[in-house]
PDB file of C-alpha atoms in Angstrom:
ATOM      1  CA  MET A   1      21.082  63.696  22.104  1.00  0.00           C
ATOM      2  CA  ASP A   2      21.915  63.553  18.665  1.00  0.00           C
ATOM      3  CA  THR A   3      19.448  62.193  15.662  1.00  0.00           C
ATOM      4  CA  LYS A   4      22.268  60.910  14.291  1.00  0.00           C
ATOM      5  CA  VAL A   5      23.493  58.642  17.461  1.00  0.00           C
ATOM      6  CA  LEU A   6      19.609  57.666  17.326  1.00  0.00           C
ATOM      7  CA  TYR A   7      19.701  56.286  13.970  1.00  0.00           C
ATOM      8  CA  VAL A   8      22.934  54.195  14.621  1.00  0.00           C
ATOM      9  CA  THR A   9      21.834  53.107  17.702  1.00  0.00           C
ATOM     10  CA  ALA A  10      18.291  52.270  16.120  1.00  0.00           C
ATOM     11  CA  ILE A  11      19.993  50.433  13.061  1.00  0.00           C
ATOM     12  CA  ALA A  12      22.101  48.610  15.156  1.00  0.00           C
ATOM     13  CA  ILE A  13      19.540  47.714  17.638  1.00  0.00           C
ATOM     14  CA  ALA A  14      17.166  45.993  14.605  1.00  0.00           C
ATOM     15  CA  ALA A  15      19.912  44.418  12.948  1.00  0.00           C
ATOM     16  CA  VAL A  16      20.393  42.332  15.891  1.00  0.00           C
ATOM     17  CA  SER A  17      17.303  42.026  16.847  1.00  0.00           C
ATOM     18  CA  GLY A  18      16.662  41.057  12.367  1.00  0.00           C
ATOM     19  CA  GLY A  19      19.848  38.362  12.501  1.00  0.00           C
ATOM     20  CA  TYR A  20      18.225  36.544  15.726  1.00  0.00           C
ATOM     21  CA  TYR A  21      14.273  36.239  13.906  1.00  0.00           C
ATOM     22  CA  TYR A  22      16.593  35.720  10.774  1.00  0.00           C
ATOM     23  CA  TYR A  23      18.408  32.625  12.072  1.00  0.00           C
ATOM     24  CA  SER A  24      15.711  31.296  14.513  1.00  0.00           C
ATOM     25  CA  GLY A  25      13.574  30.834  11.313  1.00  0.00           C
ATOM     26  CA  LYS A  26      15.917  29.121   9.915  1.00  0.00           C
ATOM     27  CA  GLY A  27      16.084  26.591  12.835  1.00  0.00           C
ATOM     28  CA  LYS A  28      12.752  26.258  12.864  1.00  0.00           C
ATOM     29  CA  LYS A  29      12.475  25.636   9.326  1.00  0.00           C
ATOM     30  CA  LEU A  30      15.015  23.182   9.743  1.00  0.00           C
ATOM     31  CA  GLU A  31      12.974  21.685  12.367  1.00  0.00           C
ATOM     32  CA  ALA A  32       9.887  21.490   9.908  1.00  0.00           C
ATOM     33  CA  ASP A  33      11.333  20.208   7.282  1.00  0.00           C
ATOM     34  CA  SER A  34      13.203  16.802   9.444  1.00  0.00           C
ATOM     35  CA  ALA A  35       9.286  16.843  11.041  1.00  0.00           C
ATOM     36  CA  ARG A  36       8.638  16.038   7.505  1.00  0.00           C
ATOM     37  CA  SER A  37      10.283  13.428   6.094  1.00  0.00           C
ATOM     38  CA  MET A  38       9.110  11.397   9.639  1.00  0.00           C
ATOM     39  CA  ASN A  39       8.311   7.479   9.077  1.00  0.00           C
ATOM     40  CA  TYR A  40       5.457   6.696  10.843  1.00  0.00           C
ATOM     41  CA  SER A  41       4.537   3.456  12.619  1.00  0.00           C
ATOM     42  CA  ALA A  42       1.336   2.296  13.806  1.00  0.00           C
ATOM     43  CA  GLU A  43      -0.073  -1.986  15.284  1.00  0.00           C
ATOM     44  CA  ASN A  44      -2.969  -3.885  15.519  1.00  0.00           C
ATOM     45  CA  ILE A  45      -4.981  -1.296  12.507  1.00  0.00           C
ATOM     46  CA  HIS A  46      -8.499  -2.433  11.265  1.00  0.00           C
ATOM     47  CA  LEU A  47      -9.419  -0.786   8.459  1.00  0.00           C
ATOM     48  CA  THR A  48     -12.469  -0.316   6.545  1.00  0.00           C
ATOM     49  CA  GLN A  49     -12.740   2.010   3.176  1.00  0.00           C
ATOM     50  CA  THR A  50     -15.607   2.835   0.772  1.00  0.00           C
ATOM     51  CA  ASP A  51     -15.276   3.459  -2.734  1.00  0.00           C
ATOM     52  CA  GLU A  52     -16.901   7.209  -4.696  1.00  0.00           C
ATOM     53  CA  GLN A  53     -20.469   6.134  -3.260  1.00  0.00           C
ATOM     54  CA  GLY A  54     -20.181   5.092  -0.158  1.00  0.00           C
ATOM     55  CA  LYS A  55     -20.123   1.295  -0.133  1.00  0.00           C
ATOM     56  CA  LEU A  56     -17.526  -1.272   1.322  1.00  0.00           C
ATOM     57  CA  TYR A  57     -14.592  -1.373  -0.987  1.00  0.00           C
ATOM     58  CA  ILE A  58     -12.164  -2.939   1.996  1.00  0.00           C
ATOM     59  CA  ARG A  59     -11.662  -4.065   5.161  1.00  0.00           C
ATOM     60  CA  ALA A  60      -8.013  -5.068   6.575  1.00  0.00           C
ATOM     61  CA  GLN A  61      -6.536  -5.755   9.360  1.00  0.00           C
ATOM     62  CA  VAL A  62      -2.896  -5.710  10.226  1.00  0.00           C
ATOM     63  CA  ASP A  63      -0.680  -6.155  12.817  1.00  0.00           C
ATOM     64  CA  ARG A  64       2.337  -3.414  12.565  1.00  0.00           C
ATOM     65  CA  LEU A  65       1.795  -0.940   9.953  1.00  0.00           C
ATOM     66  CA  GLU A  66       5.564   1.742   9.336  1.00  0.00           C
ATOM     67  CA  GLN A  67       4.101   4.587   6.550  1.00  0.00           C
ATOM     68  CA  ASP A  68       7.199   6.816   4.775  1.00  0.00           C
ATOM     69  CA  LEU A  69       4.852  10.229   3.995  1.00  0.00           C
ATOM     70  CA  GLN A  70       7.596  11.396   1.877  1.00  0.00           C
ATOM     71  CA  GLN A  71       8.922   8.611  -0.300  1.00  0.00           C
ATOM     72  CA  LYS A  72       4.795   7.957  -0.165  1.00  0.00           C
ATOM     73  CA  THR A  73       5.805   4.169   1.045  1.00  0.00           C
ATOM     74  CA  SER A  74       4.408   1.595   3.704  1.00  0.00           C
ATOM     75  CA  LYS A  75       4.693  -1.328   4.587  1.00  0.00           C
ATOM     76  CA  LEU A  76       3.104  -3.959   6.211  1.00  0.00           C
ATOM     77  CA  ASP A  77       3.005  -7.138   9.066  1.00  0.00           C
ATOM     78  CA  ASN A  78       0.431  -9.749   8.863  1.00  0.00           C
ATOM     79  CA  LEU A  79      -2.438  -8.645   5.588  1.00  0.00           C
ATOM     80  CA  GLN A  80      -5.417 -10.129   5.898  1.00  0.00           C
ATOM     81  CA  ALA A  81      -7.828  -8.213   3.529  1.00  0.00           C
ATOM     82  CA  SER A  82     -11.087  -8.428   1.906  1.00  0.00           C
ATOM     83  CA  VAL A  83     -12.364  -6.712  -0.763  1.00  0.00           C
ATOM     84  CA  TYR A  84     -15.874  -6.486  -1.455  1.00  0.00           C
ATOM     85  CA  LYS A  85     -17.610  -5.803  -5.079  1.00  0.00           C
ATOM     86  CA  ASP A  86     -21.741  -4.938  -4.292  1.00  0.00           C
ATOM     87  CA  GLY A  87     -21.295  -5.216  -0.582  1.00  0.00           C
ATOM     88  CA  LYS A  88     -20.266  -9.025  -0.943  1.00  0.00           C
ATOM     89  CA  VAL A  89     -16.455  -9.915  -0.206  1.00  0.00           C
ATOM     90  CA  ASP A  90     -15.275 -10.676  -3.839  1.00  0.00           C
ATOM     91  CA  ALA A  91     -11.595 -11.403  -3.357  1.00  0.00           C
ATOM     92  CA  THR A  92      -9.506 -11.909   0.206  1.00  0.00           C
ATOM     93  CA  PHE A  93      -5.648 -11.851   0.640  1.00  0.00           C
ATOM     94  CA  LEU A  94      -3.416 -12.664   2.777  1.00  0.00           C
ATOM     95  CA  ALA A  95       0.512 -12.171   3.257  1.00  0.00           C
ATOM     96  CA  LYS A  96       3.266 -12.150   5.872  1.00  0.00           C
ATOM     97  CA  VAL A  97       4.360  -8.866   4.361  1.00  0.00           C
ATOM     98  CA  ALA A  98       3.255  -6.333   1.712  1.00  0.00           C
ATOM     99  CA  ASN A  99       4.929  -3.460   0.930  1.00  0.00           C
ATOM    100  CA  GLY A 100       2.715  -0.667  -0.859  1.00  0.00           C
ATOM    101  CA  TYR A 101       4.246   2.615  -3.222  1.00  0.00           C
ATOM    102  CA  ASN A 102       2.686   5.952  -4.394  1.00  0.00           C
ATOM    103  CA  ASP A 103       0.055   5.814  -1.516  1.00  0.00           C
ATOM    104  CA  ASN A 104      -0.732   1.965  -2.178  1.00  0.00           C
ATOM    105  CA  GLU A 105      -1.527   2.201  -6.090  1.00  0.00           C
ATOM    106  CA  LYS A 106       0.944  -1.229  -6.028  1.00  0.00           C
ATOM    107  CA  VAL A 107       0.480  -3.242  -3.207  1.00  0.00           C
ATOM    108  CA  VAL A 108       3.486  -6.457  -3.115  1.00  0.00           C
ATOM    109  CA  LEU A 109       2.335  -8.551  -1.168  1.00  0.00           C
ATOM    110  CA  LYS A 110       5.490 -11.471  -0.015  1.00  0.00           C
ATOM    111  CA  GLN A 111       6.041 -14.516   2.001  1.00  0.00           C
ATOM    112  CA  LYS A 112       3.046 -17.294   2.081  1.00  0.00           C
ATOM    113  CA  VAL A 113       0.907 -15.202  -0.057  1.00  0.00           C
ATOM    114  CA  GLU A 114      -3.006 -16.280  -0.468  1.00  0.00           C
ATOM    115  CA  ALA A 115      -5.199 -14.788  -2.777  1.00  0.00           C
ATOM    116  CA  THR A 116      -8.824 -16.031  -2.732  1.00  0.00           C
ATOM    117  CA  LYS A 117     -11.827 -15.031  -5.452  1.00  0.00           C
ATOM    118  CA  LEU A 118     -15.081 -16.119  -5.007  1.00  0.00           C
ATOM    119  CA  LEU A 119     -17.024 -17.188  -7.934  1.00  0.00           C
ATOM    120  CA  ASP A 120     -20.445 -18.857  -8.134  1.00  0.00           C
ATOM    121  CA  SER A 121     -19.521 -22.234  -8.826  1.00  0.00           C
ATOM    122  CA  GLY A 122     -17.060 -22.221  -5.347  1.00  0.00           C
ATOM    123  CA  LYS A 123     -13.429 -20.347  -4.776  1.00  0.00           C
ATOM    124  CA  MET A 124     -10.261 -20.370  -6.487  1.00  0.00           C
ATOM    125  CA  VAL A 125      -7.374 -20.157  -4.400  1.00  0.00           C
ATOM    126  CA  PHE A 126      -3.767 -19.104  -5.509  1.00  0.00           C
ATOM    127  CA  TYR A 127      -1.123 -19.370  -3.265  1.00  0.00           C
ATOM    128  CA  THR A 128       1.977 -17.608  -4.032  1.00  0.00           C
ATOM    129  CA  ASP A 129       5.578 -16.752  -2.843  1.00  0.00           C
ATOM    130  CA  GLU A 130       4.877 -13.116  -4.111  1.00  0.00           C
ATOM    131  CA  LEU A 131       1.612 -10.900  -5.429  1.00  0.00           C
ATOM    132  CA  THR A 132       1.710  -7.744  -7.070  1.00  0.00           C
ATOM    133  CA  ALA A 133      -1.441  -6.080  -6.796  1.00  0.00           C
ATOM    134  CA  PHE A 134      -2.718  -2.683  -8.357  1.00  0.00           C
ATOM    135  CA  PRO A 135      -6.085  -2.079  -6.058  1.00  0.00           C
ATOM    136  CA  LYS A 136      -7.429   0.324  -8.120  1.00  0.00           C
ATOM    137  CA  THR A 137      -8.032  -1.886 -11.416  1.00  0.00           C
ATOM    138  CA  ARG A 138      -8.069  -4.971  -8.852  1.00  0.00           C
ATOM    139  CA  GLU A 139      -5.746  -6.996 -11.519  1.00  0.00           C
ATOM    140  CA  ILE A 140      -3.343  -8.906  -9.296  1.00  0.00           C
ATOM    141  CA  GLN A 141       0.408 -10.564 -11.659  1.00  0.00           C
ATOM    142  CA  THR A 142       3.858 -12.420 -10.632  1.00  0.00           C
ATOM    143  CA  ASP A 143       6.330 -14.007 -12.771  1.00  0.00           C
ATOM    144  CA  LYS A 144       7.045 -16.320  -9.534  1.00  0.00           C
ATOM    145  CA  GLN A 145       5.058 -19.982  -9.541  1.00  0.00           C
ATOM    146  CA  VAL A 146       1.396 -19.942  -8.320  1.00  0.00           C
ATOM    147  CA  ILE A 147      -0.492 -23.339  -7.272  1.00  0.00           C
ATOM    148  CA  VAL A 148      -4.410 -22.567  -8.328  1.00  0.00           C
ATOM    149  CA  GLU A 149      -6.981 -24.915  -6.565  1.00  0.00           C
ATOM    150  CA  SER A 150     -10.748 -24.673  -7.749  1.00  0.00           C
ATOM    151  CA  PRO A 151     -13.771 -26.447  -8.078  1.00  0.00           C
ATOM    152  CA  GLN A 152     -12.902 -27.800 -11.684  1.00  0.00           C
ATOM    153  CA  ALA A 153      -9.259 -27.922 -11.630  1.00  0.00           C
ATOM    154  CA  GLN A 154      -5.099 -28.130  -9.808  1.00  0.00           C
ATOM    155  CA  PHE A 155      -2.076 -27.102 -10.991  1.00  0.00           C
ATOM    156  CA  VAL A 156       0.526 -25.660 -10.752  1.00  0.00           C
ATOM    157  CA  SER A 157       1.621 -22.238 -13.566  1.00  0.00           C
ATOM    158  CA  GLN A 158       4.622 -19.677 -13.909  1.00  0.00           C
ATOM    159  CA  GLY A 159       3.505 -16.978 -13.820  1.00  0.00           C
ATOM    160  CA  LEU A 160      -0.021 -15.399 -13.050  1.00  0.00           C
ATOM    161  CA  LYS A 161      -2.277 -11.699 -14.779  1.00  0.00           C
ATOM    162  CA  ALA A 162      -5.475 -11.759 -13.629  1.00  0.00           C
ATOM    163  CA  ASN A 163      -7.964  -9.056 -13.795  1.00  0.00           C
ATOM    164  CA  LEU A 164     -10.961  -9.698 -10.598  1.00  0.00           C
ATOM    165  CA  ASN A 165     -13.030  -7.320 -12.828  1.00  0.00           C
ATOM    166  CA  ASP A 166     -14.055  -9.575 -15.727  1.00  0.00           C
ATOM    167  CA  GLY A 167     -12.828 -13.106 -14.719  1.00  0.00           C
ATOM    168  CA  GLN A 168      -9.703 -12.794 -17.089  1.00  0.00           C
ATOM    169  CA  TYR A 169      -7.209 -15.359 -15.854  1.00  0.00           C
ATOM    170  CA  GLU A 170      -3.840 -16.044 -17.695  1.00  0.00           C
ATOM    171  CA  PHE A 171      -1.476 -18.741 -16.518  1.00  0.00           C
ATOM    172  CA  PHE A 172       1.961 -19.557 -18.037  1.00  0.00           C
ATOM    173  CA  ASN A 173       3.764 -23.140 -17.880  1.00  0.00           C
ATOM    174  CA  ILE A 174       0.686 -24.899 -16.772  1.00  0.00           C
ATOM    175  CA  ARG A 175       1.230 -28.445 -15.029  1.00  0.00           C
ATOM    176  CA  GLY A 176      -2.269 -29.866 -13.325  1.00  0.00           C
ATOM    177  CA  LYS A 177      -5.509 -31.606 -13.736  1.00  0.00           C
ATOM    178  CA  TYR A 178      -9.179 -30.027 -14.959  1.00  0.00           C
ATOM    179  CA  GLU A 179     -12.348 -31.493 -14.162  1.00  0.00           C
ATOM    180  CA  PRO A 180     -14.864 -30.131 -16.730  1.00  0.00           C
TER     181      PRO A 180
END
């Protein structure tokens, strides 16, 4: 057999197998790309999270979670969360719907939102339709109407900005009663 025919046959076999390998690999790559953009969901979730020192930071319960890993967003139904400080419950949050953005750096609570801050003299409860929380900085804010109930006061505010770390609260257009 002539070596020229042998070389041509080898090149033809290499071209066919190389083409098959190239195109079959590209198909697998497309499958992997589409799998990466999948949304995940789960039901009846119980979450316990600790901080960098290993202390309890948050406990939450959610009826349903939908998460988009590519967009780094999440949607939670019927959120019940407790935030801890020095091993004790410091604040609680309830909402029918919560949307998390950028791996939950920002969480928007919606529909029958109730946020409670535990104080030495009792508790301060905020009722609103929408509340934006920043878990890492422990700040909350809204431009919606907020009903505030505390041991000393009951009032309505058209908006709120609060830092749960140092207890600084800013209310807007307040109407209500205060009893020192």
